[in-house]
PDB file of C-alpha atoms in Angstrom:
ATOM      1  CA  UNK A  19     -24.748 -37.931 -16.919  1.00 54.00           C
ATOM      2  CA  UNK A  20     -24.783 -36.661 -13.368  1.00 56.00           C
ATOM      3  CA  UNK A  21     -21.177 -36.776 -12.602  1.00 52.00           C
ATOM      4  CA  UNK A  22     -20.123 -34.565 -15.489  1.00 55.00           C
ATOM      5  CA  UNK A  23     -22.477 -31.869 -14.978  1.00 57.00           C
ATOM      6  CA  UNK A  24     -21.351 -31.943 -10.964  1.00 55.00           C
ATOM      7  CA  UNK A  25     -17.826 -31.502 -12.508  1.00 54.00           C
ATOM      8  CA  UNK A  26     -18.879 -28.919 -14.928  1.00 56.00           C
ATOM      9  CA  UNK A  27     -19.896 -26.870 -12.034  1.00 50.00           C
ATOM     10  CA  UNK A  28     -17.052 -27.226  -9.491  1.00 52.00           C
ATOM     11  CA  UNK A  29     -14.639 -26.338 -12.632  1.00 55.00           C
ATOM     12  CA  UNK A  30     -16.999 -23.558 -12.976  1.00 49.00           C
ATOM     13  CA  UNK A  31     -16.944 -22.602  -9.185  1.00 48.00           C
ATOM     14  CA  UNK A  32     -13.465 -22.744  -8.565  1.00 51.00           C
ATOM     15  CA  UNK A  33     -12.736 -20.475 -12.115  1.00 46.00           C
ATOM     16  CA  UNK A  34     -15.275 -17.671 -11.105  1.00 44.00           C
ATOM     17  CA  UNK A  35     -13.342 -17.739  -7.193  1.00 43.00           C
ATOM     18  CA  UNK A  36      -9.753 -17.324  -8.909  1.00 45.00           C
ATOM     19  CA  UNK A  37     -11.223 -14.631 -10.847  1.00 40.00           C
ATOM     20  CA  UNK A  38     -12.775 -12.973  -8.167  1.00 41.00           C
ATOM     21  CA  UNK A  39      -9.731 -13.162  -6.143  1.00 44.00           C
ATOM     22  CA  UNK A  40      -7.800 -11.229  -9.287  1.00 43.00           C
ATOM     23  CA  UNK A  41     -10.585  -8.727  -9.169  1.00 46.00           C
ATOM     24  CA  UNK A  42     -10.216  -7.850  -5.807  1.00 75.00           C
ATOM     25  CA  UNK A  43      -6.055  -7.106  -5.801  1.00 75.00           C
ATOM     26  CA  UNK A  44      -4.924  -3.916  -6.665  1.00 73.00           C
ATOM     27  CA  UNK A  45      -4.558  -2.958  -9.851  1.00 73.00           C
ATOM     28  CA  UNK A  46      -3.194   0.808  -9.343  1.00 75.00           C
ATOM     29  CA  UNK A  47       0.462  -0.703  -9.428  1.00 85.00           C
ATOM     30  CA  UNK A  48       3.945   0.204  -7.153  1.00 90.00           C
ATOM     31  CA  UNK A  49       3.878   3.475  -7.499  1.00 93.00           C
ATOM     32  CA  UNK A  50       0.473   4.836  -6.726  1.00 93.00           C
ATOM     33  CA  UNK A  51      -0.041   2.643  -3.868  1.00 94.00           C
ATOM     34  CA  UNK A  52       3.471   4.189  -2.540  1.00 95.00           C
ATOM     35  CA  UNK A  53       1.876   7.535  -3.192  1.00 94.00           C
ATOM     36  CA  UNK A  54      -1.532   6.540  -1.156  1.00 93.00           C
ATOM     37  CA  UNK A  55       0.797   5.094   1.808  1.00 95.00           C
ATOM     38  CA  UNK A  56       2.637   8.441   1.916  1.00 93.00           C
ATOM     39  CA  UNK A  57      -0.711  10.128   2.631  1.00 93.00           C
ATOM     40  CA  UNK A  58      -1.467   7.744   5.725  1.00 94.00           C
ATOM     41  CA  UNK A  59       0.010   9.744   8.796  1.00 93.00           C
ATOM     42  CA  UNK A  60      -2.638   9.135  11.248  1.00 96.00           C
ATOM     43  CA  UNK A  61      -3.526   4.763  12.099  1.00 97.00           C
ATOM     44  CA  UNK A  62      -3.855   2.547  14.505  1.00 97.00           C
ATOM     45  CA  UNK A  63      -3.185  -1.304  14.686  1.00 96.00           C
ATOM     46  CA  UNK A  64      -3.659  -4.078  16.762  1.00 97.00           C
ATOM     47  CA  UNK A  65      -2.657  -7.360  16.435  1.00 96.00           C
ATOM     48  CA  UNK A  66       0.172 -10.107  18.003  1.00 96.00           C
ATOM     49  CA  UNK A  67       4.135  -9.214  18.484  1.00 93.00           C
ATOM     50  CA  UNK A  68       6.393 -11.703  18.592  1.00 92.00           C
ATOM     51  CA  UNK A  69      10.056 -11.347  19.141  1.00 88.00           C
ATOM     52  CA  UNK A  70      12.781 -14.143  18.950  1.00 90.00           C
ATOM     53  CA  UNK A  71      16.333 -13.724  19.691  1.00 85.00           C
ATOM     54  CA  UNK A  72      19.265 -15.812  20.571  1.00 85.00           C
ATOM     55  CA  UNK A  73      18.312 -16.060  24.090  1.00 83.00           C
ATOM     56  CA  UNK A  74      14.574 -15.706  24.765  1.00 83.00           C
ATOM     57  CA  UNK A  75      11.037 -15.391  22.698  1.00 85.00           C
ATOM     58  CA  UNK A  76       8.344 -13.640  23.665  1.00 85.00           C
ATOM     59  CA  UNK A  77       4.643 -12.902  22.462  1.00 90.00           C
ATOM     60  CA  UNK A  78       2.423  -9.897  23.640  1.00 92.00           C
ATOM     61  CA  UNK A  79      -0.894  -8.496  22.435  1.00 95.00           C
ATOM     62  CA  UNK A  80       0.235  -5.252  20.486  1.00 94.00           C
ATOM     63  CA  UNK A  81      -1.697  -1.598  20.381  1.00 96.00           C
ATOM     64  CA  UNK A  82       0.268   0.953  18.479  1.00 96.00           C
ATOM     65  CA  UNK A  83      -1.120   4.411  17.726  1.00 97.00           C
ATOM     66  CA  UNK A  84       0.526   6.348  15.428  1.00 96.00           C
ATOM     67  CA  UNK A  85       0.022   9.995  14.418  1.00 96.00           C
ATOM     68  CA  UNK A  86       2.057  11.555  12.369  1.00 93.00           C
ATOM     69  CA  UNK A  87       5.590  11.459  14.113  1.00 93.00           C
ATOM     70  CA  UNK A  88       3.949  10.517  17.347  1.00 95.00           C
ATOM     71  CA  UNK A  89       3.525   7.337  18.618  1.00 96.00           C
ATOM     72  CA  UNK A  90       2.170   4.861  21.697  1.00 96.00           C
ATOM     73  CA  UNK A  91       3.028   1.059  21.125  1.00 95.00           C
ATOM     74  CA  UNK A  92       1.510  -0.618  24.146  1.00 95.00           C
ATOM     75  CA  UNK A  93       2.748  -4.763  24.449  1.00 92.00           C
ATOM     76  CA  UNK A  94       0.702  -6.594  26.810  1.00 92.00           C
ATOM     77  CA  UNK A  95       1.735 -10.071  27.701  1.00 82.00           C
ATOM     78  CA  UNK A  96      -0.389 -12.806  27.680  1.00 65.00           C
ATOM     79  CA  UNK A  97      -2.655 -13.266  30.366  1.00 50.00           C
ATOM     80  CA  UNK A  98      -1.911 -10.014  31.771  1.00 55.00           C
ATOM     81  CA  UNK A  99       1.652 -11.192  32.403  1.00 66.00           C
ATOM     82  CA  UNK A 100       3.352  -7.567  32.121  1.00 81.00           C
ATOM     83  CA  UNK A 101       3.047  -4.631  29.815  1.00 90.00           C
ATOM     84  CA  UNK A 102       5.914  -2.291  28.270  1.00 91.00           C
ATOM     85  CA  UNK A 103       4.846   1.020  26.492  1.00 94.00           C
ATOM     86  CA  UNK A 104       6.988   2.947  24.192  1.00 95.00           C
ATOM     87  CA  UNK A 105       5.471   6.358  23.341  1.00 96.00           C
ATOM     88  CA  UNK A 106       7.005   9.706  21.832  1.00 94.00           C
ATOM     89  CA  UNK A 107       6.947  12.264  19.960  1.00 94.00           C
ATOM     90  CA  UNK A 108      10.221  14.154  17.923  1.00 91.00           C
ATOM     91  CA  UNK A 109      13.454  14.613  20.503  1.00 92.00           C
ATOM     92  CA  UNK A 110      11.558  12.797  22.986  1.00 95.00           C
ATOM     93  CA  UNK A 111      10.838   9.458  24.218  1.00 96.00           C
ATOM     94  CA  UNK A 112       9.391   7.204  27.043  1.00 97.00           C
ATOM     95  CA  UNK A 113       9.978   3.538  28.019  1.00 96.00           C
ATOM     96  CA  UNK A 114       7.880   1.770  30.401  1.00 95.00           C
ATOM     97  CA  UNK A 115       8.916  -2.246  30.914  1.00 92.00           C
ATOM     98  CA  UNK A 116       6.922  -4.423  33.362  1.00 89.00           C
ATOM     99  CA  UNK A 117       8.187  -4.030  36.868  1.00 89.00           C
ATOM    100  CA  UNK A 118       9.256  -1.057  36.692  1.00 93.00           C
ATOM    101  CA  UNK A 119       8.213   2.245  39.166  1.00 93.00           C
ATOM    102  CA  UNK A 120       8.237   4.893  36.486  1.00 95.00           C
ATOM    103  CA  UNK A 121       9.045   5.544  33.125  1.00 96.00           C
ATOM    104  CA  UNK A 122      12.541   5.948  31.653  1.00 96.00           C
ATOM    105  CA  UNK A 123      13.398   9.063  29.227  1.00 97.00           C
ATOM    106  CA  UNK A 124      15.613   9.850  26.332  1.00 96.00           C
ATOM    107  CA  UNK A 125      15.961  11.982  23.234  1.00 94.00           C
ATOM    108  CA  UNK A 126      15.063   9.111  20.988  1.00 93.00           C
ATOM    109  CA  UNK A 127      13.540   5.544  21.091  1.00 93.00           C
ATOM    110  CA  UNK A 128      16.553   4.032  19.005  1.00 91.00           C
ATOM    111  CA  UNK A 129      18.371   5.057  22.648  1.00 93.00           C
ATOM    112  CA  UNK A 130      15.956   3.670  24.978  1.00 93.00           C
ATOM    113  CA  UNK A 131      16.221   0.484  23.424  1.00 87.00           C
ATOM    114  CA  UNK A 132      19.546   0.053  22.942  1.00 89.00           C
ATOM    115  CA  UNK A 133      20.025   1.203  26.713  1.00 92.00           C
ATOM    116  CA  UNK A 134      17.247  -0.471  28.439  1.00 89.00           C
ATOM    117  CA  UNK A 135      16.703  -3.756  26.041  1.00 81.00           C
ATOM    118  CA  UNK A 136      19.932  -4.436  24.019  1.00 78.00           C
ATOM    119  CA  UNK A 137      18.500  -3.808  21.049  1.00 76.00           C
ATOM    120  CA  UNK A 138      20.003  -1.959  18.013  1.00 76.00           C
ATOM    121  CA  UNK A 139      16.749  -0.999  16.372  1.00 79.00           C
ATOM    122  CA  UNK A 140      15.342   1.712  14.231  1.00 83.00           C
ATOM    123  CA  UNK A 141      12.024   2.440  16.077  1.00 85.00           C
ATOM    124  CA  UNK A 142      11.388   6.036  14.186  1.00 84.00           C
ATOM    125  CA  UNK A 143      11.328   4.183  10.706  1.00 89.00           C
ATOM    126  CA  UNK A 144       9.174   0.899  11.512  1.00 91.00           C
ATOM    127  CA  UNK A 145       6.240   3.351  11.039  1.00 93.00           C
ATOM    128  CA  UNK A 146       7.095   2.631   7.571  1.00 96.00           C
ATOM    129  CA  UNK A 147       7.672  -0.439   7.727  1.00 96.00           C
ATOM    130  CA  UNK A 148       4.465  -1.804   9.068  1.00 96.00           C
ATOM    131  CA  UNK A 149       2.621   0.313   6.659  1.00 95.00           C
ATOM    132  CA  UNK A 150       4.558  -1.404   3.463  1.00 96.00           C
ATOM    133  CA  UNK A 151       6.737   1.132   2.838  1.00 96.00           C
ATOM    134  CA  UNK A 152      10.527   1.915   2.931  1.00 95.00           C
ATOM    135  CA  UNK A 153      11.380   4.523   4.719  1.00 93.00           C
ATOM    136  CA  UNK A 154      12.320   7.759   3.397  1.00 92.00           C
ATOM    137  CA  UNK A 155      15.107   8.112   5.866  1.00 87.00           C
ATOM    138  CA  UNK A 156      17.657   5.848   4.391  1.00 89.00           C
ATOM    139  CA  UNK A 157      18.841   3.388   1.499  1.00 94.00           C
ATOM    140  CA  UNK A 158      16.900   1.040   1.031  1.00 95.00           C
ATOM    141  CA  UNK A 159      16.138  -1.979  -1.475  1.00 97.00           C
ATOM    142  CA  UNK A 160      12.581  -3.214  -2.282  1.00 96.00           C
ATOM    143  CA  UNK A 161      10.769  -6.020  -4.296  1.00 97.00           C
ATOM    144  CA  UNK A 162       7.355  -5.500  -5.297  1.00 96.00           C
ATOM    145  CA  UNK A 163       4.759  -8.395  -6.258  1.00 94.00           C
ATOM    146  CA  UNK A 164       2.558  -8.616  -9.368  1.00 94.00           C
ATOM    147  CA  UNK A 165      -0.005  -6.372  -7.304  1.00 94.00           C
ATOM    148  CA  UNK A 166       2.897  -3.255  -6.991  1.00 94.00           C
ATOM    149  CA  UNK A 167       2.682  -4.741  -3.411  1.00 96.00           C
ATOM    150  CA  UNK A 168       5.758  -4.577  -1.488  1.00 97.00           C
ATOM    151  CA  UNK A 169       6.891  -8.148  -0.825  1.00 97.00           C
ATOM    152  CA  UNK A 170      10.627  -7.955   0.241  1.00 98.00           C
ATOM    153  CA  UNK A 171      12.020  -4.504   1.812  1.00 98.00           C
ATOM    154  CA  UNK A 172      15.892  -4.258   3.262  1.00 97.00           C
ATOM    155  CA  UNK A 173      17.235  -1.402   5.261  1.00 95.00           C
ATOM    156  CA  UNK A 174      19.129  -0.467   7.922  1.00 91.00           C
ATOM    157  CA  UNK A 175      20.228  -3.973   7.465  1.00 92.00           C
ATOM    158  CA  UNK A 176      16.840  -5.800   8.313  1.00 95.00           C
ATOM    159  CA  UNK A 177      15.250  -7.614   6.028  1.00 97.00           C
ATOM    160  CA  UNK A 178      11.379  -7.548   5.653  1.00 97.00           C
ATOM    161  CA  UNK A 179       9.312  -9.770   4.032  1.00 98.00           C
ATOM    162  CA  UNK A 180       5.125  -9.164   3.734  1.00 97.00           C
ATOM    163  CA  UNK A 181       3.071 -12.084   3.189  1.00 91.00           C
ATOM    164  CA  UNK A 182      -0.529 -11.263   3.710  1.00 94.00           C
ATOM    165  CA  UNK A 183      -2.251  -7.857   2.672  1.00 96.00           C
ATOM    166  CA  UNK A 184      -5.689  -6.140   3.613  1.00 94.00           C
ATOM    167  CA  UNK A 185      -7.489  -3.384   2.263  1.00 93.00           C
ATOM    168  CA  UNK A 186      -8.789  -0.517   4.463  1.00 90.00           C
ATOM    169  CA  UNK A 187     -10.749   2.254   3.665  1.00 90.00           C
ATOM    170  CA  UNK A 188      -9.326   2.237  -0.233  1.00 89.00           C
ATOM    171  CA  UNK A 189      -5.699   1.303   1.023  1.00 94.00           C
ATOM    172  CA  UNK A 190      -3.872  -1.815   0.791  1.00 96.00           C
ATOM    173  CA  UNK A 191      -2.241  -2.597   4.696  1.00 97.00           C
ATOM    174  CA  UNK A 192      -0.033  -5.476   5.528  1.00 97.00           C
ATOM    175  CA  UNK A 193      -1.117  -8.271   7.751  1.00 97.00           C
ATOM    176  CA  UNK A 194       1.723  -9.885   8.451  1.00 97.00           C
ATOM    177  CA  UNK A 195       5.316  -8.689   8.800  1.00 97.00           C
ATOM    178  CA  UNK A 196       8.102 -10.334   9.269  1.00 97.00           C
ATOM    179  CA  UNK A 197      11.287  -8.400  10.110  1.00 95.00           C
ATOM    180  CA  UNK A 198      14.860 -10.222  10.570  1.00 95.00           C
ATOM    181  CA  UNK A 199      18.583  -9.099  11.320  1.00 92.00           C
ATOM    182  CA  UNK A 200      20.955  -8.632  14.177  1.00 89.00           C
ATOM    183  CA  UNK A 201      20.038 -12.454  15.423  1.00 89.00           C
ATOM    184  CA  UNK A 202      16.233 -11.118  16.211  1.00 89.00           C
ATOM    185  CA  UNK A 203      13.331 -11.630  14.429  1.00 93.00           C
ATOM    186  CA  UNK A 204      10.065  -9.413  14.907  1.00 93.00           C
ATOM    187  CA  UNK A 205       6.807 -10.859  13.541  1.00 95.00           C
ATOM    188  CA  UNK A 206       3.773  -8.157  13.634  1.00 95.00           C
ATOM    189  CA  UNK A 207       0.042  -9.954  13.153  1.00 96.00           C
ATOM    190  CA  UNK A 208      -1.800  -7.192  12.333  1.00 97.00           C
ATOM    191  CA  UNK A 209      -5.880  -8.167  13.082  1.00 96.00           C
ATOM    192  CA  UNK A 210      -7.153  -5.012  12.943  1.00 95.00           C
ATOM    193  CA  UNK A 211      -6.233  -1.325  11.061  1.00 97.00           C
ATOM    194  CA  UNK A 212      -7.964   1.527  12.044  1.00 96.00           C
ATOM    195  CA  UNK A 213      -7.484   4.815   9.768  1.00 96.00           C
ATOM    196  CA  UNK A 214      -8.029   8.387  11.380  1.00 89.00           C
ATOM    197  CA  UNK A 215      -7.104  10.597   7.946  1.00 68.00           C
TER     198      UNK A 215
END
């Protein structure tokens, strides 16, 4: 008698946990959460950056403020090991990489990192990017989840895949990115959004 009601109620527990999981996805679908994305011009995350490429991977503690088109991504090693900052605004652009005197400038990040880190990447449109959005700035192709969530972006020819999702403040924010192409692979582990609109 006992060990059917005990089932009865874990059926009923798990059943009333998948259905409050459903209730608290999105429901708006693709193209209003686009919209409320679009509106987002002034956050701030903080979370884990890892970067692997043929040669070398690395993982640093990762501050990025963004407001509108300006921008301060601070990378700290672990431990304290080193810190590189990459901070701008339109036309220009600052570097700083650990062990360095002073900061190096250019017209764009795109050039600072090609020059100073090998690396052909499109800095002014991961703003997009690690809000779950393509950018507006080129082709693109995108696959959306059941939610309207983006799951699978490519542009620039990266490929980005989300996997986790948060909501903030009535928006839906990625908490894990994963962005691949060129032989690197960027992982963002976003703990933390803060929203300033």
């Amino acid at each position: 008698m006992i060990l059917p009601r005990i089932t009865s109620l874990l059926w009923l527990l798990i059943l009333s946990s998948l259905s409050g999981c459903a209730v608290l996805m999105p429901s708006q679908g693709k193209d209003t959460l686009q919209a409320n994305l679009a509106e987002l011009k002034h956050w701030q995350v903080r979370g884990k950056l890892s970067v692997r490429s043929p040669d070398d991977s690395v993982t640093g503690y990762l501050d990025w403020d963004q407001n509108k088109r300006d921008y301060d991504i601070y990378i700290a090693g672990p431990f304290g090991q080193g810190a590189t900052r990459l901070s701008g605004a339109p036309h220009s652009a600052s570097l700083m990489l650990p062990g360095w005197d002073a900061p190096q400038f250019a017209e764009s990040p795109e050039e600072l990192m090609e020059t100073y880190m090998g690396w052909n990447f499109p800095v002014s449109d991961i703003r997009y990017w690690v809000k779950g959005q393509p950018s507006p700035n080129a082709k693109s192709s995108a696959e959306f989840d059941e939610y309207g969530l983006l799951s699978v972006l490519r542009q620039h020819g990266w490929e980005i895949r989300y996997s986790r999702y948060q909501q903030q403040n009535g928006y839906w924010l990625p908490s894990l990115v994963k962005v691949t192409g060129y032989d690197f692979r960027f992982t963002f582990s976003i703990r933390e959004w803060t929203l300033h609109d």
